[in-house]
């Protein structure tokens, strides 16, 4: 069956004109699992594709060329900052492991509205046995999927023949014990739980708790706490819906549990604030324990100030000491112990500040970029336009802009840093702000939990970059 | 993408013009931003539930503009000279709109953005301006007791947005969120929102609303067709 899907998708999307993307193939979320062995992507068509890293192999020569994934193009490059000097070490590459349809489009008959099947978020559960578990969600429903391998099958049934047809009992003269024989590896995904009907508004985040028994789902106005075993009930822990919808001025944009403290979580808002809540304080965490907000810079005030301050993503550091937030133009790092301002602010694409009106008109100003930490919390990464993505080294304060595009890089080539020129003379290889392609946006990226491997989603293409140093 | 070469008639009577006549005054920019925001709120993709975050942010922006305009005293009633201006003069290209006032101080105006880099729906702009154009001869739109009987049907959807906004009452924004609230089909809630301001011509107000309630997508489309039609008429005059 996987081969059928391969053929169909390759025929559909293997077009010379790469600007034509099947809308259903647009990647909407990317996530490594806790070991980095698996990488999951969700797309607008409700499909989940899981890649698995193959075992590392030491080779003399490099295998050239592009490896095509079944639905997505997966290309291997190398990070520019680190180069191998001597021996070639072929790191484990990611190949398609499993593909399944997670969500289907639905229709809400009461409101006469469609419910999109687009996968908004995928979160892995830590592995506890041979199977892998992940949560995937669309706007309304969260599902728990079990992904397991089958490499043996029983043969030699008494009552059925090899094709599964029932045998005439009169023809059975001897009895035998069925034996398990090896078969080609089959990876199957089964939905184990469906958590539905708990959200009136669109789910934007899910987060697995560190107790591995509960998780939360957050929509625009409410956050619910679930137990993995119970699908018909959830606890509402945050509710910011005003009694009068006309007084609505703020929505929840993202939420996440603390990586170690199972009672603590944060959620961000469209007004640029972050609230940290402790579930031990009360059942309904409407009153925050901590409130993070940076005072507004009066010199930068405009009609768009509020829109660009809206936080599109919030992530705890692996250490649990910091949170990182992404708003339209910047990435900020906050110390949990200091609420009145962030400790670090990084400009992602400040040259857009003078273009806010145009970006408001074409709706780009509402794009929700995500941000990620590397495994050691020393580097942060986020996406931008024109298929650019940015990395900031928190220690050296250096930053780099890279491009995820086939035209400008060859597989296994070192990526060249890019530069946007903001005015005056444009140097060779620089791109002027006015030539940026705003339809090519990198909203979703992921970083391997322990190694320098990153996954970057550029519309319907997935790029995986590894550094070459062993 | 951008209306290059569009002849911009910029009246000298317009307040706030300094030096560069190609930079529109702050109040014109602000008005255009307000119109754009209102159109954005209305023209949502009604097949799928609209993005609440986006709607809230746009509504907050509209409120900010409203507040500032009230502070400046230009919210109720149009300035007299605007009523005389021909509608076509208000066709301001986005590029002009988005030039900051600082450009007038001495820098050269921002060079025009290249086609294809920003996908601006240029069609939105004439629609917005035509709505303004229609309003200016009937400046009484902003007043509470404006008669609605004489207006064409295309006004209905834009009108009821403007009407909700002309209320000082903060319930102005409720209409915008009534469709995402779960009590959307609760007519009582909906009608209460509509009637919170004094509406002399209740029937046309309700007509406008009931037209919008069932298949919202067709309402949007018919609005667009009607608006297109009106724009054609305006541009030819």
XYZ file of C-alpha atoms in Angstrom:
707
model
C 0.000 0.000 0.000
C 2.840 2.293 0.676
C 4.082 1.768 -2.841
C 0.738 2.855 -4.199
C 0.895 6.014 -2.216
C 4.426 6.574 -3.451
C 3.421 6.381 -7.060
C 0.406 8.554 -6.717
C 2.138 11.289 -4.841
C 5.183 11.288 -7.029
C 3.007 11.597 -10.088
C 1.094 14.434 -8.527
C 3.861 16.502 -7.117
C 6.836 15.681 -9.249
C 6.484 18.664 -11.469
C 9.151 20.731 -13.057
C 7.558 23.901 -11.924
C 8.317 23.684 -8.250
C 6.230 26.680 -7.375
C 3.101 24.607 -7.863
C 2.421 22.863 -4.619
C -0.476 20.576 -3.937
C -2.160 22.345 -1.101
C -2.787 19.178 0.837
C 0.941 18.547 0.931
C 1.747 21.736 2.770
C 3.521 20.729 5.942
C 1.877 22.138 9.017
C 3.964 20.683 11.831
C 7.339 18.986 12.377
C 8.492 17.203 15.516
C 11.350 14.927 16.536
C 10.649 12.272 19.138
C 12.521 12.190 22.437
C 15.482 10.213 21.136
C 15.609 11.849 17.740
C 15.259 8.521 16.064
C 11.913 9.473 14.583
C 10.742 12.642 12.904
C 7.042 13.227 12.360
C 5.444 15.690 9.981
C 1.798 16.594 9.654
C 0.286 18.253 6.626
C -2.735 20.195 5.541
C -4.364 17.087 4.127
C -4.494 15.475 7.554
C -1.693 13.013 6.874
C 1.169 12.154 9.185
C 4.474 10.989 7.749
C 7.066 9.546 10.104
C 10.721 9.323 9.166
C 13.148 7.026 10.892
C 16.838 7.488 11.144
C 18.814 4.630 9.764
C 21.757 3.210 11.632
C 24.971 5.105 11.190
C 27.354 3.718 8.676
C 30.969 4.500 8.037
C 31.542 4.783 4.316
C 34.348 5.698 2.035
C 32.336 7.565 -0.509
C 29.242 9.599 -0.299
C 26.155 8.484 -2.050
C 25.176 11.379 -4.234
C 21.881 12.903 -5.051
C 18.561 13.502 -3.614
C 16.590 10.924 -1.738
C 12.915 11.302 -2.478
C 10.540 10.679 0.337
C 7.231 9.150 -0.513
C 5.237 12.314 -0.255
C 7.799 14.898 0.593
C 11.150 15.690 -0.874
C 13.819 15.066 1.669
C 17.183 16.497 0.885
C 20.358 16.263 2.808
C 22.649 19.157 3.255
C 25.207 20.129 5.785
C 25.258 22.961 8.230
C 27.749 25.576 7.199
C 29.400 26.216 10.516
C 31.090 22.876 10.876
C 33.078 21.041 8.272
C 34.661 17.694 8.291
C 38.316 17.688 7.518
C 39.224 14.086 7.073
C 37.195 10.978 7.164
C 33.763 10.721 5.657
C 31.216 9.498 8.091
C 27.819 8.876 6.684
C 25.459 9.815 9.420
C 22.205 8.049 9.739
C 19.755 9.438 7.248
C 16.047 9.758 7.644
C 13.807 7.586 5.532
C 10.096 7.213 5.462
C 8.959 4.851 8.166
C 5.205 5.187 8.197
C 2.454 7.207 6.585
C -1.132 7.386 7.716
C -4.193 9.519 7.484
C -4.654 10.986 10.920
C -7.631 13.293 10.470
C -10.353 13.573 7.897
C -12.254 16.701 6.948
C -15.473 17.059 8.879
C -18.505 19.226 8.659
C -20.087 20.941 11.618
C -23.747 20.870 10.713
C -24.781 23.166 13.506
C -22.619 26.028 12.341
C -22.519 25.096 8.656
C -18.764 25.226 8.738
C -16.070 22.845 7.664
C -13.593 21.493 10.162
C -10.226 21.349 8.523
C -8.240 18.161 8.635
C -4.991 20.068 8.783
C -2.693 18.743 11.497
C -1.906 21.652 13.756
C 0.480 19.907 16.110
C 2.138 16.577 16.728
C 3.677 15.669 20.057
C 5.446 12.434 20.845
C 5.105 10.473 24.029
C 8.295 9.067 25.498
C 8.810 5.497 24.508
C 7.793 2.969 27.122
C 7.711 -0.236 25.103
C 8.385 -1.397 21.581
C 5.653 0.763 20.113
C 5.765 4.511 19.508
C 2.954 6.792 20.567
C 2.165 10.258 19.342
C -0.598 12.810 19.724
C -1.840 14.588 16.641
C -4.481 17.270 16.546
C -6.502 19.284 14.092
C -8.688 22.235 15.042
C -11.103 20.221 17.139
C -9.965 16.678 17.875
C -6.852 15.187 19.425
C -5.911 11.602 18.619
C -3.441 9.242 20.188
C -1.750 7.045 17.608
C 0.208 3.893 18.195
C 2.875 3.116 15.658
C 4.189 -0.401 15.878
C 6.203 -2.818 13.831
C 5.236 -6.226 12.750
C 7.940 -8.455 11.360
C 6.564 -11.912 12.096
C 3.361 -13.588 11.224
C 1.829 -16.828 12.319
C 1.635 -19.592 9.772
C 0.127 -23.024 9.884
C -3.362 -22.539 11.163
C -5.523 -25.597 11.418
C -8.876 -24.176 10.486
C -7.746 -21.725 7.828
C -5.557 -22.213 4.825
C -2.725 -19.934 3.804
C -5.040 -17.414 2.163
C -7.287 -17.274 5.176
C -10.153 -19.261 3.725
C -11.846 -21.668 6.046
C -10.940 -25.272 5.513
C -13.537 -27.956 5.369
C -13.241 -29.668 8.754
C -13.685 -33.013 7.112
C -10.356 -32.597 5.310
C -8.364 -31.955 8.445
C -6.574 -35.094 9.440
C -3.717 -33.807 11.547
C -3.201 -30.991 13.974
C -0.262 -28.680 14.068
C 0.891 -25.761 16.146
C 1.098 -22.491 14.222
C 4.597 -21.072 14.092
C 5.770 -17.494 13.789
C 7.681 -16.860 10.627
C 9.515 -13.696 9.688
C 7.883 -11.416 7.179
C 8.729 -8.111 5.572
C 8.650 -5.354 8.081
C 5.268 -3.730 8.274
C 4.719 -0.570 10.214
C 1.177 0.003 11.228
C -0.443 2.993 12.859
C -3.618 2.562 14.812
C -5.647 5.201 16.576
C -5.809 4.253 20.215
C -7.717 7.189 21.651
C -9.822 9.935 20.210
C -10.305 13.020 22.377
C -13.150 14.904 20.797
C -15.840 17.462 21.492
C -13.966 19.389 24.121
C -13.098 22.513 22.175
C -15.422 25.151 20.834
C -12.554 27.128 19.347
C -9.574 26.071 17.298
C -6.898 24.030 19.035
C -3.515 25.685 18.627
C -1.325 23.668 21.023
C -0.974 20.329 22.719
C 1.632 19.493 25.323
C 2.462 16.220 27.025
C 3.016 16.538 30.751
C 6.173 15.289 32.400
C 4.132 12.794 34.370
C 3.377 11.051 31.039
C -0.151 10.470 32.244
C -1.753 13.727 31.293
C -1.562 16.263 28.529
C -3.170 19.587 27.761
C -4.862 20.975 24.684
C -5.266 24.713 24.220
C -7.629 26.581 21.941
C -8.154 30.323 21.485
C -9.954 30.771 24.764
C -9.613 27.638 26.857
C -7.091 25.057 27.977
C -8.146 21.523 28.876
C -6.294 18.878 30.816
C -6.699 15.266 29.733
C -5.743 11.910 31.075
C -4.533 9.618 28.310
C -6.826 6.863 29.447
C -10.007 8.903 29.573
C -11.501 10.240 26.399
C -14.944 11.349 27.463
C -13.861 13.857 30.068
C -11.349 16.604 30.387
C -10.683 19.253 32.995
C -10.854 22.853 31.991
C -7.885 24.590 33.602
C -7.870 27.957 31.871
C -10.835 29.860 30.542
C -10.416 33.408 29.311
C -13.688 33.646 27.500
C -15.424 36.805 28.683
C -19.046 36.598 29.736
C -19.777 39.020 26.959
C -18.041 38.115 23.718
C -18.078 41.771 22.776
C -15.451 42.342 25.439
C -13.072 39.875 23.839
C -9.739 41.505 23.163
C -7.212 38.772 23.844
C -6.831 35.118 22.876
C -4.530 32.265 23.841
C -1.956 31.625 21.165
C 0.227 28.808 22.549
C 0.682 26.725 25.680
C 3.224 24.279 27.040
C 3.916 22.238 30.144
C 7.111 22.691 32.097
C 9.557 19.930 31.110
C 10.098 18.761 34.699
C 7.430 20.189 36.966
C 4.171 18.500 36.154
C 2.129 21.158 37.928
C 3.481 24.107 35.938
C 2.609 25.344 32.495
C 2.713 28.565 30.520
C 0.448 30.086 27.936
C 0.977 33.050 25.666
C -1.517 35.581 24.387
C -2.209 37.757 21.393
C -1.243 40.795 23.462
C 2.335 39.662 23.882
C 2.041 38.385 27.438
C 2.967 35.048 28.961
C 1.315 33.613 32.027
C 2.814 30.882 34.125
C 0.310 28.866 36.109
C 0.559 26.361 38.899
C -2.179 23.740 38.903
C -1.779 23.189 42.610
C -2.995 26.691 43.352
C -6.538 26.105 42.187
C -8.575 23.939 39.900
C -9.169 26.758 37.450
C -5.914 28.507 36.738
C -7.383 31.824 35.729
C -5.105 33.598 38.121
C -1.549 33.299 37.036
C 1.391 32.663 39.274
C 3.695 34.729 37.102
C 3.000 37.270 34.415
C 5.636 38.060 31.812
C 5.313 41.217 29.799
C 7.783 43.633 28.352
C 6.833 47.291 28.571
C 6.106 48.777 25.190
C 8.681 50.920 23.456
C 6.867 54.213 22.888
C 9.106 55.198 20.009
C 8.028 52.180 17.999
C 4.345 52.601 18.563
C 2.027 52.274 15.577
C -1.353 50.844 14.781
C 0.384 47.552 14.192
C 2.177 47.412 17.528
C -0.303 45.082 19.078
C -0.438 42.750 16.116
C 3.305 42.342 15.935
C 3.544 41.801 19.660
C 1.178 38.835 19.460
C 3.135 35.745 20.464
C 2.941 32.938 17.939
C 4.934 30.314 19.844
C 6.239 29.671 23.348
C 8.766 26.982 24.264
C 10.418 26.001 27.501
C 14.141 25.417 27.362
C 15.212 21.837 27.967
C 16.563 22.920 31.317
C 13.218 24.385 32.312
C 14.836 27.625 33.400
C 13.907 29.744 30.428
C 11.073 30.267 28.028
C 11.416 31.479 24.491
C 8.678 33.390 22.710
C 8.279 34.318 19.059
C 6.414 37.375 17.948
C 6.272 38.745 14.436
C 9.659 40.417 14.320
C 11.638 39.012 17.234
C 12.485 36.009 19.359
C 12.789 36.627 23.079
C 14.285 34.550 25.844
C 12.824 35.021 29.306
C 14.180 33.906 32.638
C 11.385 32.380 34.680
C 12.559 34.394 37.624
C 12.228 37.747 35.917
C 8.830 38.836 34.757
C 9.276 42.424 33.742
C 11.366 41.925 30.638
C 13.116 39.261 28.602
C 16.786 38.597 29.182
C 17.536 38.358 25.470
C 15.875 39.732 22.352
C 16.865 38.682 18.854
C 15.753 40.490 15.714
C 14.598 37.992 13.143
C 13.777 40.296 10.247
C 13.655 43.841 11.500
C 13.759 45.116 7.914
C 10.074 44.269 7.752
C 9.242 46.915 10.308
C 8.803 49.543 7.630
C 6.613 47.222 5.564
C 4.044 46.432 8.189
C 1.215 48.104 6.344
C 1.736 45.994 3.230
C 2.175 42.903 5.322
C -1.067 43.735 7.075
C -2.862 44.086 3.795
C -1.716 40.749 2.429
C -2.263 39.089 5.808
C 1.368 38.064 6.191
C 1.461 39.957 9.456
C -0.706 37.208 10.916
C 1.724 34.424 10.031
C 2.538 32.284 13.026
C 6.196 31.397 13.151
C 7.470 28.773 15.552
C 10.780 28.704 17.377
C 12.939 25.909 18.744
C 15.831 25.323 21.119
C 18.749 23.069 20.350
C 19.477 20.214 22.724
C 21.802 22.180 24.955
C 19.707 25.396 24.913
C 22.648 27.292 23.470
C 21.210 27.961 20.016
C 17.709 28.999 19.022
C 16.181 28.792 15.581
C 13.167 30.250 13.859
C 11.876 30.766 10.333
C 11.347 33.777 8.124
C 10.268 34.542 4.556
C 11.842 33.645 1.234
C 12.546 30.192 2.676
C 15.029 31.733 5.042
C 15.519 30.538 8.569
C 17.630 32.053 11.283
C 19.787 30.675 14.043
C 21.027 32.612 17.035
C 23.853 31.426 19.218
C 23.076 32.659 22.707
C 26.638 32.395 23.928
C 28.625 33.946 21.113
C 25.761 36.239 20.085
C 26.406 35.309 16.488
C 23.511 34.711 14.152
C 23.147 33.279 10.689
C 20.520 33.301 7.977
C 20.206 30.188 5.855
C 17.979 29.241 2.997
C 16.046 26.042 2.494
C 15.786 25.794 -1.221
C 16.819 23.338 -3.850
C 17.744 25.961 -6.381
C 20.348 27.549 -4.234
C 21.999 24.561 -2.655
C 23.079 21.177 -3.833
C 22.640 18.095 -1.717
C 25.499 17.504 0.676
C 26.851 20.931 -0.017
C 27.661 23.311 2.762
C 24.938 25.893 3.136
C 25.911 29.405 2.379
C 24.806 32.098 4.784
C 22.384 34.554 3.241
C 22.020 38.223 3.798
C 19.202 40.627 3.279
C 20.225 44.079 2.313
C 18.054 46.781 3.712
C 18.954 49.780 1.688
C 21.648 51.468 -0.255
C 24.009 49.397 -2.269
C 23.191 45.786 -2.649
C 26.186 43.538 -2.665
C 26.423 40.478 -4.832
C 24.588 37.532 -3.312
C 22.566 39.769 -1.097
C 18.842 39.924 -1.488
C 16.988 43.160 -1.260
C 13.970 43.372 0.959
C 11.746 44.114 -1.984
C 12.621 40.868 -3.738
C 11.718 38.639 -0.844
C 9.094 36.077 -1.654
C 6.484 36.288 1.066
C 4.682 33.202 -0.110
C 7.703 31.114 0.823
C 7.557 31.130 4.563
C 9.206 28.801 7.010
C 6.825 28.496 9.908
C 7.790 25.076 11.254
C 11.209 23.818 12.222
C 12.513 21.175 14.610
C 15.831 20.414 16.244
C 17.055 16.964 17.162
C 17.065 16.578 20.958
C 20.765 15.885 21.249
C 22.515 16.290 17.922
C 22.933 19.019 15.381
C 20.267 17.817 13.040
C 17.457 20.132 12.065
C 14.287 19.669 10.094
C 12.897 22.650 8.207
C 9.501 22.668 6.525
C 9.294 24.942 3.496
C 5.713 24.821 2.220
C 5.436 21.258 0.945
C 9.076 20.312 1.168
C 10.956 18.989 4.141
C 14.656 19.697 4.441
C 16.891 17.876 6.869
C 20.251 19.364 7.651
C 23.028 17.678 9.527
C 26.419 18.911 10.425
C 29.352 16.941 9.153
C 31.556 16.868 12.186
C 31.444 13.580 14.025
C 0.107 43.943 -8.279
C 0.365 47.628 -7.535
C -1.503 50.187 -9.566
C 1.552 51.570 -11.229
C 1.154 54.717 -13.151
C -2.165 55.429 -11.544
C -2.778 59.071 -11.686
C -3.117 60.311 -8.215
C -5.191 63.373 -7.852
C -4.316 64.834 -4.595
C -6.252 67.892 -3.601
C -4.244 70.777 -2.281
C -6.960 71.472 0.217
C -6.130 68.288 2.044
C -4.817 69.127 5.463
C -1.435 68.044 6.485
C 0.228 67.989 3.099
C 3.807 69.016 3.513
C 6.411 69.217 0.840
C 5.903 65.886 -0.882
C 2.411 65.879 -2.259
C 2.690 62.188 -2.976
C 2.568 61.208 0.673
C -1.008 61.151 1.856
C -1.835 62.859 5.066
C -1.866 60.918 8.253
C -5.624 61.165 8.480
C -6.069 59.746 5.011
C -3.715 56.912 5.787
C -5.539 56.254 8.977
C -8.889 56.280 7.233
C -7.645 53.865 4.587
C -6.284 51.596 7.265
C -9.635 51.643 8.977
C -11.436 50.808 5.764
C -9.000 48.027 4.982
C -9.502 46.560 8.427
C -13.244 46.625 8.106
C -13.087 44.895 4.764
C -10.784 42.273 6.246
C -13.223 41.565 9.007
C -16.051 41.181 6.590
C -14.402 39.270 3.789
C -13.498 36.190 5.688
C -13.453 32.690 4.294
C -16.748 31.552 5.596
C -16.468 27.944 4.540
C -14.212 27.335 7.470
C -14.599 29.097 10.757
C -12.571 32.290 10.635
C -9.392 32.557 12.604
C -10.408 34.073 15.918
C -6.973 35.415 16.734
C -6.788 37.304 13.464
C -10.288 38.708 13.923
C -9.504 39.852 17.438
C -6.296 41.557 16.357
C -7.995 43.346 13.478
C -10.883 44.380 15.693
C -8.463 45.756 18.268
C -6.745 47.724 15.535
C -10.075 49.125 14.403
C -10.851 50.097 17.974
C -7.523 51.853 18.315
C -8.152 53.846 15.163
C -11.654 54.661 16.347
C -10.369 55.892 19.668
C -7.759 58.038 18.080
C -10.230 59.445 15.633
C -12.593 60.247 18.470
C -9.823 61.992 20.317
C -9.043 63.976 17.208
C -12.695 64.796 16.904
C -13.116 63.461 13.386
C -15.142 60.397 14.193
C -18.629 61.777 13.840
C -19.353 63.544 10.598
C -16.998 63.904 7.741
C -14.927 67.005 7.265
C -16.686 69.323 4.810
C -14.109 69.205 2.059
C -14.244 65.430 1.861
C -17.859 65.578 0.855
C -16.938 67.504 -2.245
C -14.168 65.282 -3.423
C -14.917 63.007 -6.322
C -14.771 59.353 -5.364
C -11.987 58.523 -7.741
C -9.611 60.779 -5.901
C -9.648 58.447 -3.019
C -8.120 55.639 -5.028
C -4.800 55.622 -3.313
C -2.410 52.888 -4.228
C -1.099 50.725 -1.453
C 2.410 51.888 -2.050
C 1.422 55.421 -1.264
C -0.614 54.319 1.683
C 2.268 52.474 3.178
C 4.797 55.218 2.889
C 5.467 56.536 6.300
C 5.209 60.192 7.098
C 8.949 60.166 7.652
C 9.434 59.815 3.941
C 8.235 63.347 3.620
C 10.993 64.639 5.840
C 13.708 64.408 3.327
C 14.319 60.850 2.313
C 13.206 59.759 -1.068
C 9.962 57.885 -1.073
C 10.292 54.161 -0.767
C 10.772 52.650 -4.198
C 7.853 50.679 -5.454
C 7.843 47.124 -4.392
C 8.350 44.688 -7.184
C 5.516 42.639 -8.488
C 5.157 39.263 -7.062
C 7.020 39.980 -3.902
C 3.981 40.926 -1.916
C 0.697 39.568 -3.019
C -1.519 42.528 -2.497
C -5.043 42.068 -3.627
C -5.278 45.305 -5.482
C -8.947 44.697 -6.017
C -9.536 45.297 -2.340
C -8.415 48.843 -2.552
C -10.921 50.147 -5.075
C -13.668 48.431 -3.179
C -12.636 50.179 -0.043
C -12.361 53.511 -1.739
C -15.628 53.133 -3.545
C -17.319 52.595 -0.244
C -15.788 55.811 0.937
C -16.768 57.516 -2.262
C -20.330 56.463 -1.812
C -20.294 57.701 1.695
C -18.864 61.104 1.149
C -21.817 62.612 -0.638
C -23.927 61.031 2.026
C -21.900 62.060 4.983
C -24.896 61.445 7.117
C -23.856 57.779 7.192
C -21.908 58.455 10.308
C -24.894 59.913 12.010
C -27.264 57.731 13.883
C -30.402 58.733 12.118
C -29.193 58.333 8.576
C -31.933 57.123 6.308
C -31.153 53.835 4.726
C -33.963 53.385 2.322
C -32.214 55.104 -0.526
C -29.109 53.032 -0.472
C -28.379 50.241 -2.842
C -28.337 46.705 -1.566
C -24.587 46.471 -1.690
C -24.358 48.786 1.247
C -25.999 46.317 3.547
C -23.020 44.309 4.622
C -20.609 47.224 4.919
C -23.326 49.314 6.411
C -24.062 47.103 9.294
C -20.406 47.024 10.152
C -20.261 50.800 10.117
C -23.429 50.990 12.113
C -22.112 48.747 14.799
C -19.004 50.831 14.958
C -20.773 54.128 15.158
C -22.086 53.173 18.536
C -20.020 54.478 21.357
C -21.169 51.394 23.133
C -18.455 48.728 23.152
C -20.978 46.224 21.908
C -19.893 47.418 18.480
C -17.604 44.489 18.121
C -20.083 41.878 19.193
C -21.490 41.554 15.732
C -18.094 40.638 14.493
C -17.762 37.814 16.977
C -21.334 36.695 16.946
C -20.537 34.199 14.273
C -17.826 32.467 16.206
C -19.772 32.354 19.401
C -21.550 29.094 19.939
C -24.822 30.938 20.238
C -24.534 32.048 16.660
C -27.860 30.618 15.761
C -29.480 32.070 18.809
C -31.439 34.804 17.136
C -32.081 36.594 20.394
C -28.404 37.162 21.025
C -27.897 38.238 17.481
C -30.788 40.620 17.410
C -29.839 42.110 20.749
C -26.453 42.952 19.349
C -27.987 44.566 16.319
C -30.435 46.570 18.289
C -28.156 47.888 20.963
C -27.789 51.148 19.099
C -30.818 53.134 18.075
C -31.647 51.974 14.610
C -34.436 53.940 13.065
C -34.894 51.699 10.073
C -35.051 48.378 11.792
C -36.228 46.470 8.761
C -33.317 47.161 6.486
C -30.956 46.516 9.343
C -32.498 43.159 9.990
C -32.673 42.440 6.288
C -29.040 43.078 6.021
C -28.360 40.729 8.875
C -30.606 37.883 7.856
C -29.050 37.977 4.448
C -25.758 37.304 6.078
C -26.872 34.503 8.367
C -27.518 31.452 6.223
C -24.900 30.435 3.727
C -22.357 33.024 4.724
C -20.152 32.131 1.795
C -22.757 33.110 -0.751
C -23.289 36.411 1.020
C -19.637 37.215 0.756
C -19.594 36.295 -2.880
C -22.688 38.311 -3.718
C -21.223 41.268 -1.864
C -18.108 41.031 -3.914
C -20.033 40.840 -7.163
C -22.110 43.824 -6.226
C -19.094 45.750 -5.067
C -17.282 44.933 -8.277
C -20.255 46.178 -10.204
C -20.340 49.408 -8.285
C -16.626 49.918 -8.717
C -17.002 49.546 -12.447
C -19.654 52.206 -12.450
C -17.578 54.564 -10.367
C -14.454 54.148 -12.396
C -16.239 54.915 -15.590
C -17.743 58.170 -14.390
